[in-house]
C-alpha angles and dihedrals in degrees: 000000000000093000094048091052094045087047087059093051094051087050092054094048090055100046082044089047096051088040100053085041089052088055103039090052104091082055101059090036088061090041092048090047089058091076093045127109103249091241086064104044095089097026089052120059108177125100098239116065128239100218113022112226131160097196078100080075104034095064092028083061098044092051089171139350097264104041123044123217089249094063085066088049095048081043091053097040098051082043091057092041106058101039088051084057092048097053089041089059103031107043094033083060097045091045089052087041092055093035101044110017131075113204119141124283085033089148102037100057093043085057087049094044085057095051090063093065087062074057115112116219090225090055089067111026087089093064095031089054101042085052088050090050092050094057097048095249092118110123094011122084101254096105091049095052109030088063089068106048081061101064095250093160115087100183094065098044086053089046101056086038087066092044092046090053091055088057101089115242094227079086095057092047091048094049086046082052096060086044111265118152122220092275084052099054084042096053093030104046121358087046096058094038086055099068104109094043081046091054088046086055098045091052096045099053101040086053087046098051089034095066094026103123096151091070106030090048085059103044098043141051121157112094102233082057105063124112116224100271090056087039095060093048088071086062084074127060128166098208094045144046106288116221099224106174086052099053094049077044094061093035090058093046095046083053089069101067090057096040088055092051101047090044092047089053107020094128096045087047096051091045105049085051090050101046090035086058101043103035127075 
């Protein structure tokens, strides 16, 4: 019994093993096509080049002769940034709100909060981008950014709602008995308790921002201005020569910022999925 239980394992790991290789795959061969020669990367398949070059870099990272490469890292990570501390603020403060606090029309805003998650993005950019250019903000981040210090996403709102449920409420009545007001016990109890939900949050939406090219193609246009995801598509031009080895250059390099996240926070991120999803 135990070898055939340990044959069956063995079986598994393997199966497992192929099918995370096979899609993994797409990954190490553009990694692999960032140090061809451009003339290669199409002729040879296989993941390992034949003859190792980082000129691939060096004119990826020039782009042009008047922006570097790094000004579309500093514009996506401020991006990033900034979006990840409004959702933090914003959507930590309406989950407490929904899972704490009693004021009239509780239940029918939350309906109407969760609504807005069967709405498609494309059914509201018009009239989001007509106010925004009303107001000036078109080509600048503003409306990449402003959405998010207004709790826009649901999802996260609905996700540290369901953390903030499993903390128990004898907390919140013995911080109201040594005197702590509702932002107390926000600031005191539920925010601490929060963390892993918080770093869920913080991942999510910097990986989120971070690959986002629907919204940031709309709202900008200059190109000093671009993020990284706008800035690789000009590594590809249908009337002219592409420059192929840059572009998987820049892509593996614009990989790094999102790998060191999720393997500095890996734990915090599994657990705030798995407690979100089971508490409440």
């Amino acid at each position: 019994m135990f070898k055939r239980q340990k044959t069956i394992s063995i079986i598994k790991f393997i199966l497992l093993l192929v099918f995370a290789l096979a899609v993994l795959y797409p990954l190490f061969w553009m990694i692999g096509s960032s140090f061809k020669p451009e003339t290669d990367i199409f002729k040879n398949l296989g993941v390992i080049p034949k003859t190792f070059v980082l000129e691939n870099y060096k004119i990826g990272w020039q782009s042009n002769g008047r922006v570097t490469f790094s000004t579309y890292f500093f514009n996506s990570i401020m991006v990033s940034v900034l979006c990840v501390l409004g959702n933090l603020l914003s959507c930590t403060l309406a989950a407490y709100a929904f899972a704490r606090l009693r004021f009239k029309c509780k239940n029918l805003m939350f309906v109407l909060m969760m609504m807005t998650l069967m709405l498609p993005q494309h059914a509201i950019i018009v009239p989001q981008y007509v106010y925004f250019y009303k107001m000036g903000w078109i080509d600048t981040i503003i409306p990449l950014v402003l959405p998010k210090f207004l709790a826009t996403d649901a999802f996260f709102v609905y996700l540290l709602i369901q953390f903030i449920k499993g903390i128990p409420r004898e907390l919140d009545e013995a911080a109201i008995v040594d005197g702590c007001s509702s932002y107390g016990v926000f600031f005191k109890i539920i925010l601490p308790l929060c963390q892993p939900a918080l770093v869920t949050t913080t991942i999510f939406t910097f990986m989120w921002s971070w690959n986002d090219f629907f919204t940031q193609i709309i709202y900008l246009r200059t190109a000093d201005k671009y993020t990284v995801t706008l800035a690789l598509r000009m590594f590809v031009d249908s009337t002219a020569k592409s420059a192929y080895g840059a572009m998987f250059a820049m892509s593996t390099l614009s990989i790094i910022p999102i790998l060191i996240l999720f393997i500095f926070f890996q734990k915090q991120l599994i657990e705030g999925v798995a407690t979100s999803g089971l508490k409440g």
